PDB file of C-alpha atoms in Angstrom:
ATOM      1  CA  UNK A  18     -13.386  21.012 -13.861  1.00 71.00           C
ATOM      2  CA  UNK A  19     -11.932  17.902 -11.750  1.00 87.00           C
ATOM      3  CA  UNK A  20     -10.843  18.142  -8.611  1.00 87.00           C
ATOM      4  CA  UNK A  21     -10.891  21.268  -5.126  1.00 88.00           C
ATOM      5  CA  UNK A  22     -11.119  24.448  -4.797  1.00 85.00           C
ATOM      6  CA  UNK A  23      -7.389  23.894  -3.750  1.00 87.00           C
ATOM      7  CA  UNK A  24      -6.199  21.185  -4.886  1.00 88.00           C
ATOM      8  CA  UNK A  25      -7.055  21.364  -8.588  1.00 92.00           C
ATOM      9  CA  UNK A  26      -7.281  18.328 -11.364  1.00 94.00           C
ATOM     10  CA  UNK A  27      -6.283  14.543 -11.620  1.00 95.00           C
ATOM     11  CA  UNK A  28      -3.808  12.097  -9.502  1.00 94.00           C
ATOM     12  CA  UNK A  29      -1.848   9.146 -10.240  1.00 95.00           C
ATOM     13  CA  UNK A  30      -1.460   6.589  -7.560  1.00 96.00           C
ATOM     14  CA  UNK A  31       0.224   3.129  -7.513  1.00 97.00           C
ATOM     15  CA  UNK A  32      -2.732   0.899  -5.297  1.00 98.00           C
ATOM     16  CA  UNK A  33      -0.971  -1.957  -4.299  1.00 97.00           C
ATOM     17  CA  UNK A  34      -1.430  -4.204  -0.814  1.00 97.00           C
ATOM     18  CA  UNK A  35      -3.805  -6.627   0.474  1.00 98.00           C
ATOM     19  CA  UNK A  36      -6.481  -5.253  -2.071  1.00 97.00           C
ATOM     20  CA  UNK A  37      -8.170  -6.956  -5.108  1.00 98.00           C
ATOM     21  CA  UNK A  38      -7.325  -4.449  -7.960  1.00 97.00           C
ATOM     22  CA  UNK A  39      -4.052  -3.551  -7.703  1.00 97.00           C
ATOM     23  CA  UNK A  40      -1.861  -1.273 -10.001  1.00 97.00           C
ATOM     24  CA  UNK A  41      -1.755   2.825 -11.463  1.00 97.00           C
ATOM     25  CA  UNK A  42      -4.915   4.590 -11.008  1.00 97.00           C
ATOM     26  CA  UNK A  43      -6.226   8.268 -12.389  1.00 96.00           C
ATOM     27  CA  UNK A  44      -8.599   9.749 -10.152  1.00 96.00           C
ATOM     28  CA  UNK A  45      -9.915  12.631  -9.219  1.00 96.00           C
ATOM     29  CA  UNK A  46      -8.879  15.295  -6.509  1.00 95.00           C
ATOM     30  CA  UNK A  47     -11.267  15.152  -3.825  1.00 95.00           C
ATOM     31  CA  UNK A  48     -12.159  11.088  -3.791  1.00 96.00           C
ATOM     32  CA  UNK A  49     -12.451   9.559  -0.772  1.00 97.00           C
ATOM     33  CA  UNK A  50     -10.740   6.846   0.325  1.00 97.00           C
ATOM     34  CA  UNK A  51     -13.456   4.447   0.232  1.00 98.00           C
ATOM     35  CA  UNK A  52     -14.636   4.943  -3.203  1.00 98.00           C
ATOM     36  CA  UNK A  53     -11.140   4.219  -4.456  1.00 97.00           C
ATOM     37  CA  UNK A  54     -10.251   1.227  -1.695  1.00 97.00           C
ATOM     38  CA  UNK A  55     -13.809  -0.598  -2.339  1.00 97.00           C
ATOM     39  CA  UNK A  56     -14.942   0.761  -6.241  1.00 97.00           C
ATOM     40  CA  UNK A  57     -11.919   0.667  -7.846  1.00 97.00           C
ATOM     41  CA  UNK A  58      -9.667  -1.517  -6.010  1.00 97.00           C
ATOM     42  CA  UNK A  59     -12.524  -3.662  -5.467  1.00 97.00           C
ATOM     43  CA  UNK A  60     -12.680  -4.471  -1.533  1.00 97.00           C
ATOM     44  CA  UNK A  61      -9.453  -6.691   0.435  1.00 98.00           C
ATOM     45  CA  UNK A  62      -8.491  -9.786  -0.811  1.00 96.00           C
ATOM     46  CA  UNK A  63      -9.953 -13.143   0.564  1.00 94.00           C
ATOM     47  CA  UNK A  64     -13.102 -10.712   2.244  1.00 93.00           C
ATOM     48  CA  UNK A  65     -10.507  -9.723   5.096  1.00 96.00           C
ATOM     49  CA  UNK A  66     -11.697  -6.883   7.329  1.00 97.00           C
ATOM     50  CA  UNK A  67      -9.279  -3.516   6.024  1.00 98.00           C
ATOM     51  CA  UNK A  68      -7.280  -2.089   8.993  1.00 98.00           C
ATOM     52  CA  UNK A  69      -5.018   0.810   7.701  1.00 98.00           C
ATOM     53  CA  UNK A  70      -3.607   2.168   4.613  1.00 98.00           C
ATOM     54  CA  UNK A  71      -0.517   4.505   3.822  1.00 97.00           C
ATOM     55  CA  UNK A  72      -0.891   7.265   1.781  1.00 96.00           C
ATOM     56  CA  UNK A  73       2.633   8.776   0.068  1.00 93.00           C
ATOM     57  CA  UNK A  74       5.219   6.594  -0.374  1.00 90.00           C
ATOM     58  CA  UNK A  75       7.676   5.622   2.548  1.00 92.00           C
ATOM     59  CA  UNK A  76       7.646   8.597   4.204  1.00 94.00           C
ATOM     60  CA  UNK A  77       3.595   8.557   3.951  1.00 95.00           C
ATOM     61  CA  UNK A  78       1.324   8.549   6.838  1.00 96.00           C
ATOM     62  CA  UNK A  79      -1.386   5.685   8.006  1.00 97.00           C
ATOM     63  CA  UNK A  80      -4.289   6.118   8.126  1.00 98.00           C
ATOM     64  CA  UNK A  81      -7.671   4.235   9.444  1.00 97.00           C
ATOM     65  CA  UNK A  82     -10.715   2.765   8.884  1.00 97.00           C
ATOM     66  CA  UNK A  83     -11.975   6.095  10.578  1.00 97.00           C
ATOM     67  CA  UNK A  84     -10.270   8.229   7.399  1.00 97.00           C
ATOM     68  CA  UNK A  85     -12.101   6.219   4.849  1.00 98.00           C
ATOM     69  CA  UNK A  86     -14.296   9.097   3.862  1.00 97.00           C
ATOM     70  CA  UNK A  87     -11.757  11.297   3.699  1.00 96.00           C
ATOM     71  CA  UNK A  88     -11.340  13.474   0.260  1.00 96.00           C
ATOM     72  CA  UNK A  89      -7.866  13.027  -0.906  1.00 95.00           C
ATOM     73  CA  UNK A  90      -6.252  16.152  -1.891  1.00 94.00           C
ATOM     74  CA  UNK A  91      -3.599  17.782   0.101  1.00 93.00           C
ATOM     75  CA  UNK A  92      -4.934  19.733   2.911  1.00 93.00           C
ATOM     76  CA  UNK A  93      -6.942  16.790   3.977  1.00 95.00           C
ATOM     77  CA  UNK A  94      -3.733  14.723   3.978  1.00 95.00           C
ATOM     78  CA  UNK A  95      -1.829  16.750   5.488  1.00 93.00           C
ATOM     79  CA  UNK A  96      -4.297  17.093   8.454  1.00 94.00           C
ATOM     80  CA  UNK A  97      -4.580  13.425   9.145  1.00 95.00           C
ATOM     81  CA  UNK A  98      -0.358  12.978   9.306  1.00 93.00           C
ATOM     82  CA  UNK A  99      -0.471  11.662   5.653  1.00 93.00           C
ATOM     83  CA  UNK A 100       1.343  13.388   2.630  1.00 93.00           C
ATOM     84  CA  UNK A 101       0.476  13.134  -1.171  1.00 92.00           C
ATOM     85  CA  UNK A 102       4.040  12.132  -1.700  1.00 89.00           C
ATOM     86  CA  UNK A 103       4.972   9.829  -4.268  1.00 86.00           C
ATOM     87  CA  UNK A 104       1.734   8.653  -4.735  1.00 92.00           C
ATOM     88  CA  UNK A 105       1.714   5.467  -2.977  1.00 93.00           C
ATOM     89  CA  UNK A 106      -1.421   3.774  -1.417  1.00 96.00           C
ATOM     90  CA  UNK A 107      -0.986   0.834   0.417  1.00 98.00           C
ATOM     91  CA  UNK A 108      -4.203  -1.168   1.504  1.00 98.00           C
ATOM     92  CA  UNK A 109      -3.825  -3.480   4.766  1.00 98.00           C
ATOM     93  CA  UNK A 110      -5.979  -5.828   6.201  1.00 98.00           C
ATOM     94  CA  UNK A 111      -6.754  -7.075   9.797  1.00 97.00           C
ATOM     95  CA  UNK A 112      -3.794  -9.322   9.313  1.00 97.00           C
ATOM     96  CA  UNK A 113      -0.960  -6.400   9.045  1.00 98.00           C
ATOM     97  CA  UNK A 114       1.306  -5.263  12.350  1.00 98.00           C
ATOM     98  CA  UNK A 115       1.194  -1.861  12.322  1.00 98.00           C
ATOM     99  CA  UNK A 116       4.285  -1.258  14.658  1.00 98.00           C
ATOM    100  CA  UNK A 117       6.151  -3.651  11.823  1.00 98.00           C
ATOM    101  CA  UNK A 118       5.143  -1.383   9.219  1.00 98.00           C
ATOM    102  CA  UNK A 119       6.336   1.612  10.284  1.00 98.00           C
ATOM    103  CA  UNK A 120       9.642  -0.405  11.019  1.00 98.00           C
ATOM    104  CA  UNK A 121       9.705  -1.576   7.512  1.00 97.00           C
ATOM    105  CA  UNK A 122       8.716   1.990   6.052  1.00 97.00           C
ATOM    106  CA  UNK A 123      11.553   3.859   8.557  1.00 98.00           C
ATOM    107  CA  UNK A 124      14.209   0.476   7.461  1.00 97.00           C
ATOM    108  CA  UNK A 125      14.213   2.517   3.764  1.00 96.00           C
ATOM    109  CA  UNK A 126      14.198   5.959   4.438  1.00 95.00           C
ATOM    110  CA  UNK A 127      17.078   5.362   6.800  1.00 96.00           C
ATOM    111  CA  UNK A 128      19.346   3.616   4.464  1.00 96.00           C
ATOM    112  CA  UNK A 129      18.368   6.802   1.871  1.00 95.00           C
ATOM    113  CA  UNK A 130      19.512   9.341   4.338  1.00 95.00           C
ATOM    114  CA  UNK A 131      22.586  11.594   2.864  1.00 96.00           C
ATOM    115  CA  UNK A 132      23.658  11.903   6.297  1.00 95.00           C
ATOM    116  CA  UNK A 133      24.651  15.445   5.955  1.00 96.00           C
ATOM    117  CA  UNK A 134      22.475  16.508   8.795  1.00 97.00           C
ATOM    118  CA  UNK A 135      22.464  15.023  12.526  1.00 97.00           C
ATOM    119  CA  UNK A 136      18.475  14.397  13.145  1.00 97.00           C
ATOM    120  CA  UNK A 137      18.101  12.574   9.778  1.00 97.00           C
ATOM    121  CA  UNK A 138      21.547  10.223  10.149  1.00 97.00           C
ATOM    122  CA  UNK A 139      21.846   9.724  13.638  1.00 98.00           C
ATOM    123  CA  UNK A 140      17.766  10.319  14.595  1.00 98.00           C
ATOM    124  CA  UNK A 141      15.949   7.930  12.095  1.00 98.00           C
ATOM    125  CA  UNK A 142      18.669   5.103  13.086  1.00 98.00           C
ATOM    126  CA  UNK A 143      17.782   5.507  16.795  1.00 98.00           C
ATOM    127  CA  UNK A 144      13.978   5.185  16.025  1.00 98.00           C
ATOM    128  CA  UNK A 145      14.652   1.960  14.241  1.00 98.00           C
ATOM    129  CA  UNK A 146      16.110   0.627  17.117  1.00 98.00           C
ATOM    130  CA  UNK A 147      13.827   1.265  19.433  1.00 98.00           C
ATOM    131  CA  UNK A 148      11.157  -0.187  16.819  1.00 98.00           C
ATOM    132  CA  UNK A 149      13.219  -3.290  16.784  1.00 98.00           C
ATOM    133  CA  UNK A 150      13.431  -3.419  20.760  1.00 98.00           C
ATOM    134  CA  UNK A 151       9.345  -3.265  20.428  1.00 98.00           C
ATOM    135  CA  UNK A 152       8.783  -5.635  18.099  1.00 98.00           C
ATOM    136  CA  UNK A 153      11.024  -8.055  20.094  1.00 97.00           C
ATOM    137  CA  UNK A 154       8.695  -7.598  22.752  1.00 96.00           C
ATOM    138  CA  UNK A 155      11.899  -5.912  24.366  1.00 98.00           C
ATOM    139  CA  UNK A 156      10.153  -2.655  24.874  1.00 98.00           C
ATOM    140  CA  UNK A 157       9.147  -0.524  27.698  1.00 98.00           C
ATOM    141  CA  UNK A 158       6.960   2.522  27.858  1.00 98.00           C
ATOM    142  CA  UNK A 159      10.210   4.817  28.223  1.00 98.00           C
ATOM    143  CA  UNK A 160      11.134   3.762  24.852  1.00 98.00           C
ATOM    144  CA  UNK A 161       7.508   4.448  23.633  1.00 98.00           C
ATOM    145  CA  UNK A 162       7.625   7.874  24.865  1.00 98.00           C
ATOM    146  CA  UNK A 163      11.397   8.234  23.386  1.00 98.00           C
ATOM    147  CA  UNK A 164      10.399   7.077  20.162  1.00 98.00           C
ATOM    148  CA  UNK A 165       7.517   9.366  19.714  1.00 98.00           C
ATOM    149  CA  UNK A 166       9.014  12.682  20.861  1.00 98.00           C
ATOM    150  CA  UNK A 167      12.364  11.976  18.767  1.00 98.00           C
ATOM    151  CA  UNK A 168       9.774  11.152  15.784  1.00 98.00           C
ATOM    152  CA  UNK A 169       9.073  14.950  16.319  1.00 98.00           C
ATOM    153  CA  UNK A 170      11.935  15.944  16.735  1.00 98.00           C
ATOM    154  CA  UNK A 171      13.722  14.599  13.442  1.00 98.00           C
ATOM    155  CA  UNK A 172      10.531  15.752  11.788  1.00 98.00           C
ATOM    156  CA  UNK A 173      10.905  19.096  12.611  1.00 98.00           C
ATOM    157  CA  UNK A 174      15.166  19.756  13.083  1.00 98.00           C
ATOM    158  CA  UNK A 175      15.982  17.335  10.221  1.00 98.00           C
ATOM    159  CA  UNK A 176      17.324  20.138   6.878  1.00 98.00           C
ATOM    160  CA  UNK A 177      15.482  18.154   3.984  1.00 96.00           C
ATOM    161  CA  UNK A 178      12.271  16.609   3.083  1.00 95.00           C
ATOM    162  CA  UNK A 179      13.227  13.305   3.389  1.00 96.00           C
ATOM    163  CA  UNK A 180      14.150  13.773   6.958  1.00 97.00           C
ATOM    164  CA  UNK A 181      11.340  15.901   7.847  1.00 97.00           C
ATOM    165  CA  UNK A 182       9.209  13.512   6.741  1.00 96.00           C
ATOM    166  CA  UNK A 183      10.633   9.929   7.223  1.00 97.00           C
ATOM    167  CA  UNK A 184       8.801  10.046  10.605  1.00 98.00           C
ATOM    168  CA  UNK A 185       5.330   9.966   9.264  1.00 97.00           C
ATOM    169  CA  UNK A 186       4.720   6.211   9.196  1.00 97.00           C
ATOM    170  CA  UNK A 187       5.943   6.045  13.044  1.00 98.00           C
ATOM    171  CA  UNK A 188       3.943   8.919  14.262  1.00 98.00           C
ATOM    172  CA  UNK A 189       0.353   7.808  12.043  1.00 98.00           C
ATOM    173  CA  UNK A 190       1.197   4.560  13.565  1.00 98.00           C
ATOM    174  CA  UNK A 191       1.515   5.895  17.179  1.00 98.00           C
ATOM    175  CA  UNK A 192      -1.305   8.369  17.236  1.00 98.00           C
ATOM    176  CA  UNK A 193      -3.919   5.736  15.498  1.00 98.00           C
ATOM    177  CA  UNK A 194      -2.686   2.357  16.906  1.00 98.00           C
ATOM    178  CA  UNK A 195      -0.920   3.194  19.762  1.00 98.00           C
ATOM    179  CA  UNK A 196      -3.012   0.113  21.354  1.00 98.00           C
ATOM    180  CA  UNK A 197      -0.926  -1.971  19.511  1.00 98.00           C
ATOM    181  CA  UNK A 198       2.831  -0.894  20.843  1.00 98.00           C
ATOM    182  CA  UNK A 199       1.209  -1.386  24.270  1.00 98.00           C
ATOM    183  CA  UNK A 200       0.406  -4.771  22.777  1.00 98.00           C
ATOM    184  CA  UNK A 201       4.053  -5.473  22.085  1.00 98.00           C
ATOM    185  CA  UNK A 202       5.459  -3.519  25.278  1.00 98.00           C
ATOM    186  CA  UNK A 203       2.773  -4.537  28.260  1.00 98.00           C
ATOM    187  CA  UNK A 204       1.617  -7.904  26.823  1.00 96.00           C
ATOM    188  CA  UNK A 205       4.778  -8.988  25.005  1.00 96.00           C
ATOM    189  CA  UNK A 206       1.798  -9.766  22.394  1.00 96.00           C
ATOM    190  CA  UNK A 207       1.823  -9.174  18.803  1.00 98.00           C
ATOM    191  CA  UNK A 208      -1.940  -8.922  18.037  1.00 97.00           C
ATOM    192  CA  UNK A 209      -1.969  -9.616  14.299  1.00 97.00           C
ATOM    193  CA  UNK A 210       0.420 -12.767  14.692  1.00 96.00           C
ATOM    194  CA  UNK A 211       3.399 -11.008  12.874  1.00 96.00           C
ATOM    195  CA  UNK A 212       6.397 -10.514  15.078  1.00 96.00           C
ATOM    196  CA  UNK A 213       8.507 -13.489  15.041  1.00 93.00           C
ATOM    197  CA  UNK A 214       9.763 -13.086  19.026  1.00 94.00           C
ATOM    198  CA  UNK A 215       6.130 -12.629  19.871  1.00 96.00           C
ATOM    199  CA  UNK A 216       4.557 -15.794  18.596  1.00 95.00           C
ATOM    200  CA  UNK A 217       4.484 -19.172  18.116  1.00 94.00           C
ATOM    201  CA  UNK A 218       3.589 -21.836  15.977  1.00 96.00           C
ATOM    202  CA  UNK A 219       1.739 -24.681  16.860  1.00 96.00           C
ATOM    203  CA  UNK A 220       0.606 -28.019  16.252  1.00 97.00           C
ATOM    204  CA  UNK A 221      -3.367 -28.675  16.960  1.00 96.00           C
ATOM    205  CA  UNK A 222      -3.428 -32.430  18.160  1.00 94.00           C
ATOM    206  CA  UNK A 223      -7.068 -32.785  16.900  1.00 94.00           C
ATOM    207  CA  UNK A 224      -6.301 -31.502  13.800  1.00 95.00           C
ATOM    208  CA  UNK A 225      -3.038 -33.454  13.272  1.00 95.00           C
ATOM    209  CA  UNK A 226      -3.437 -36.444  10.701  1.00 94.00           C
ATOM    210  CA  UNK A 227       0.628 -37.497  11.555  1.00 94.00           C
ATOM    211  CA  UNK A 228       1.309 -37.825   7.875  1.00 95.00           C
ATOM    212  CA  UNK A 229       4.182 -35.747   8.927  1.00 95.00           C
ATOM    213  CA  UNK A 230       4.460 -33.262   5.940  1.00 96.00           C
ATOM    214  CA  UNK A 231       5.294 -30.364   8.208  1.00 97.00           C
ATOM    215  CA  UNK A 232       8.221 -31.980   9.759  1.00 97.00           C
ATOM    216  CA  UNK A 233      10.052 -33.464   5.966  1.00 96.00           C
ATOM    217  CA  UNK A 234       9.529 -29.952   4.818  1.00 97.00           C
ATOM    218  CA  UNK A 235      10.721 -27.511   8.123  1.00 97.00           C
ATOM    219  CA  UNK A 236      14.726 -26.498   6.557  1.00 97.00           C
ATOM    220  CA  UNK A 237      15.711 -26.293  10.528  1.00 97.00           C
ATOM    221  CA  UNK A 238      13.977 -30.194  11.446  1.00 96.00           C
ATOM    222  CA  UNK A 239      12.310 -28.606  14.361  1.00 97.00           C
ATOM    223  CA  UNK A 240       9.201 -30.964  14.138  1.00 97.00           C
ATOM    224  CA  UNK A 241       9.051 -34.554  15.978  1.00 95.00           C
ATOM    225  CA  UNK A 242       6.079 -37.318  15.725  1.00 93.00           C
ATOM    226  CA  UNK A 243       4.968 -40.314  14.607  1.00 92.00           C
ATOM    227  CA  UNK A 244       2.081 -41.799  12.949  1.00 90.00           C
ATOM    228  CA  UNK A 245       1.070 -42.693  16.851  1.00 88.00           C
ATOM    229  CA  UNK A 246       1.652 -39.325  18.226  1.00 87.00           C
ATOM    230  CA  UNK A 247       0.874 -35.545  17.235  1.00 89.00           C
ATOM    231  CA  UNK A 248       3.695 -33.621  15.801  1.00 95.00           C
ATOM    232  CA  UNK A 249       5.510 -30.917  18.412  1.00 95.00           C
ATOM    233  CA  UNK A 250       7.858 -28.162  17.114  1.00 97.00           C
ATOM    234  CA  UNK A 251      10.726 -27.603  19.518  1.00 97.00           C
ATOM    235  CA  UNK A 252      10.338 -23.529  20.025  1.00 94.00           C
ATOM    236  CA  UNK A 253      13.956 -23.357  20.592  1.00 93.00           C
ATOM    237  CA  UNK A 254      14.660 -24.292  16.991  1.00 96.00           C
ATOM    238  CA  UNK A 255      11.753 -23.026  15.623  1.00 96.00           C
ATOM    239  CA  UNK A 256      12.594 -19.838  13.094  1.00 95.00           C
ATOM    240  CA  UNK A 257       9.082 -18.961  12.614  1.00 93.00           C
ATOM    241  CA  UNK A 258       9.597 -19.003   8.975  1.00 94.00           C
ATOM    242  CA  UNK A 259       6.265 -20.488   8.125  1.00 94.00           C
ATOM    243  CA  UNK A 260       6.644 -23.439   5.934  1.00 97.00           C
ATOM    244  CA  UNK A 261       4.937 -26.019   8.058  1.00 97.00           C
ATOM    245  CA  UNK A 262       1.573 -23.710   8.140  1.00 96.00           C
ATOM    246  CA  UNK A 263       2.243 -23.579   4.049  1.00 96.00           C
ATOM    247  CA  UNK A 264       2.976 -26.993   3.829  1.00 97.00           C
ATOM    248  CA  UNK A 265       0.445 -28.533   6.124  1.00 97.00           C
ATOM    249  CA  UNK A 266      -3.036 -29.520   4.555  1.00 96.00           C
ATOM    250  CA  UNK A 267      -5.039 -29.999   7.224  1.00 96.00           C
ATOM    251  CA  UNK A 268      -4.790 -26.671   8.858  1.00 95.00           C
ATOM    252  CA  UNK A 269      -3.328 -27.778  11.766  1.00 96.00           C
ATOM    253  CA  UNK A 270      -0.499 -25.335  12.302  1.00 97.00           C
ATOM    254  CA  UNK A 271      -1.506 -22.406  13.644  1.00 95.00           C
ATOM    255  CA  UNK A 272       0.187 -19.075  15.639  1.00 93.00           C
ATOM    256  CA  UNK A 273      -0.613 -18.191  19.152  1.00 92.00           C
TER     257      UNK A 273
END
């Protein structure tokens, strides 16, 4: 028969992210997370080293390169921070912030909060603030620490699942990648390039051809040359929306 001794049978999950099969897969109870990351999704896109990957759905945990050999079924799961959840799997690459996902994951379960009970309502919408303040590079360590023991504390107060759970991505993230908040809090540095207040886009003069594509195409006119000088964009104006990087093809936009 498929599957544990526990955890008995088949499971459907929805493999999506930076990975080169995506969509529903039937496996197994007891797979690791390798075989299904690198034989059935077939490896990360564009040969991009993986970095994490969230296991159940929003409230799901994340989980490292160090798991990857780790049987999924639910006491395994459950040991690392993750849950079985909805099913979700979420494959990220070396490219992905991981104090911006567990914003993004904490964003939704916040707006689904009933708001019957105080650590969900009031709780998950304090954690997202202090995310915000981190990822603005606005952080200190006190908020760190807040932000970690509240985690636990909505976790384990809050009267539902969602609640109890909607903490997950921010304590996985914490526990596994905590070098990265420092990052954001000691360094005002967003490793992976991500955070908007934490980086910059620039304009490689030896890589610059002038033709001048970035600046006809930036919506906020940000960029200045001329076919005798470089192009600059004015960091002031700048909305770090990207276009000029899509736009440009010579590869000489870059972040810093």
């Amino acid at each position: 028969s498929m599957g544990t001794e526990k955890s008995k049978g088949t499971k459907i999950f929805a493999l999506t992210g930076k990975i080169t099969n995506t969509g529903l897969i039937e496996v197994p109870m007891g797979i690791t997370i390798r075989e299904i990351i690198y034989e059935l999704g077939g490896g990360l896109l564009n040969g991009k080293e993986f970095k994490a990957v969230q296991i159940g759905g929003p409230s799901g945990g994340c989980l490292t390169k160090e798991h990857l050999d780790l049987p999924i079924d639910y006491e395994s799961l459950t040991g690392a921070g993750a849950i079985m959840g909805s099913g979700g799997l979420v494959v990220m690459d070396e490219d992905t912030c991981m104090v911006d996902v567990s914003k993004f994951f904490l964003e939704f379960t916040q707006r689904e909060s009933c708001g019957k009970c105080v650590p969900c309502r009031e709780g998950t919408k304090q954690m997202l603030l202090m995310l915000q303040k981190i990822c603005d590079g606005e952080g200190t360590l006190e908020d760190l620490d807040k932000l970690e023991k509240l985690a636990y504390v909505v976790k384990e107060t809050s009267l539902c699942g969602l609640g109890q759970t909607a903490p997950n991505p921010v304590i996985t993230t914490i526990r596994y990648f905590r070098d990265e908040y420092l990052a954001h809090i000691e360094e005002k540095r967003c490793p992976a390039k991500v955070c908007p207040k934490l980086i910059k886009y620039v304009v490689d003069p030896e890589k610059c051809r002038k033709c001048g594509l970035c600046a006809r195409n930036c919506p906020v006119n940000c960029i200045s040359g001329d076919r005798q000088t470089p192009y600059f964009i004015d960091q002031e104006k700048c909305i770090k929306c990207g276009t000029c990087i899509q736009v440009c093809p010579f590869g000489a936009i870059g972040k810093v």
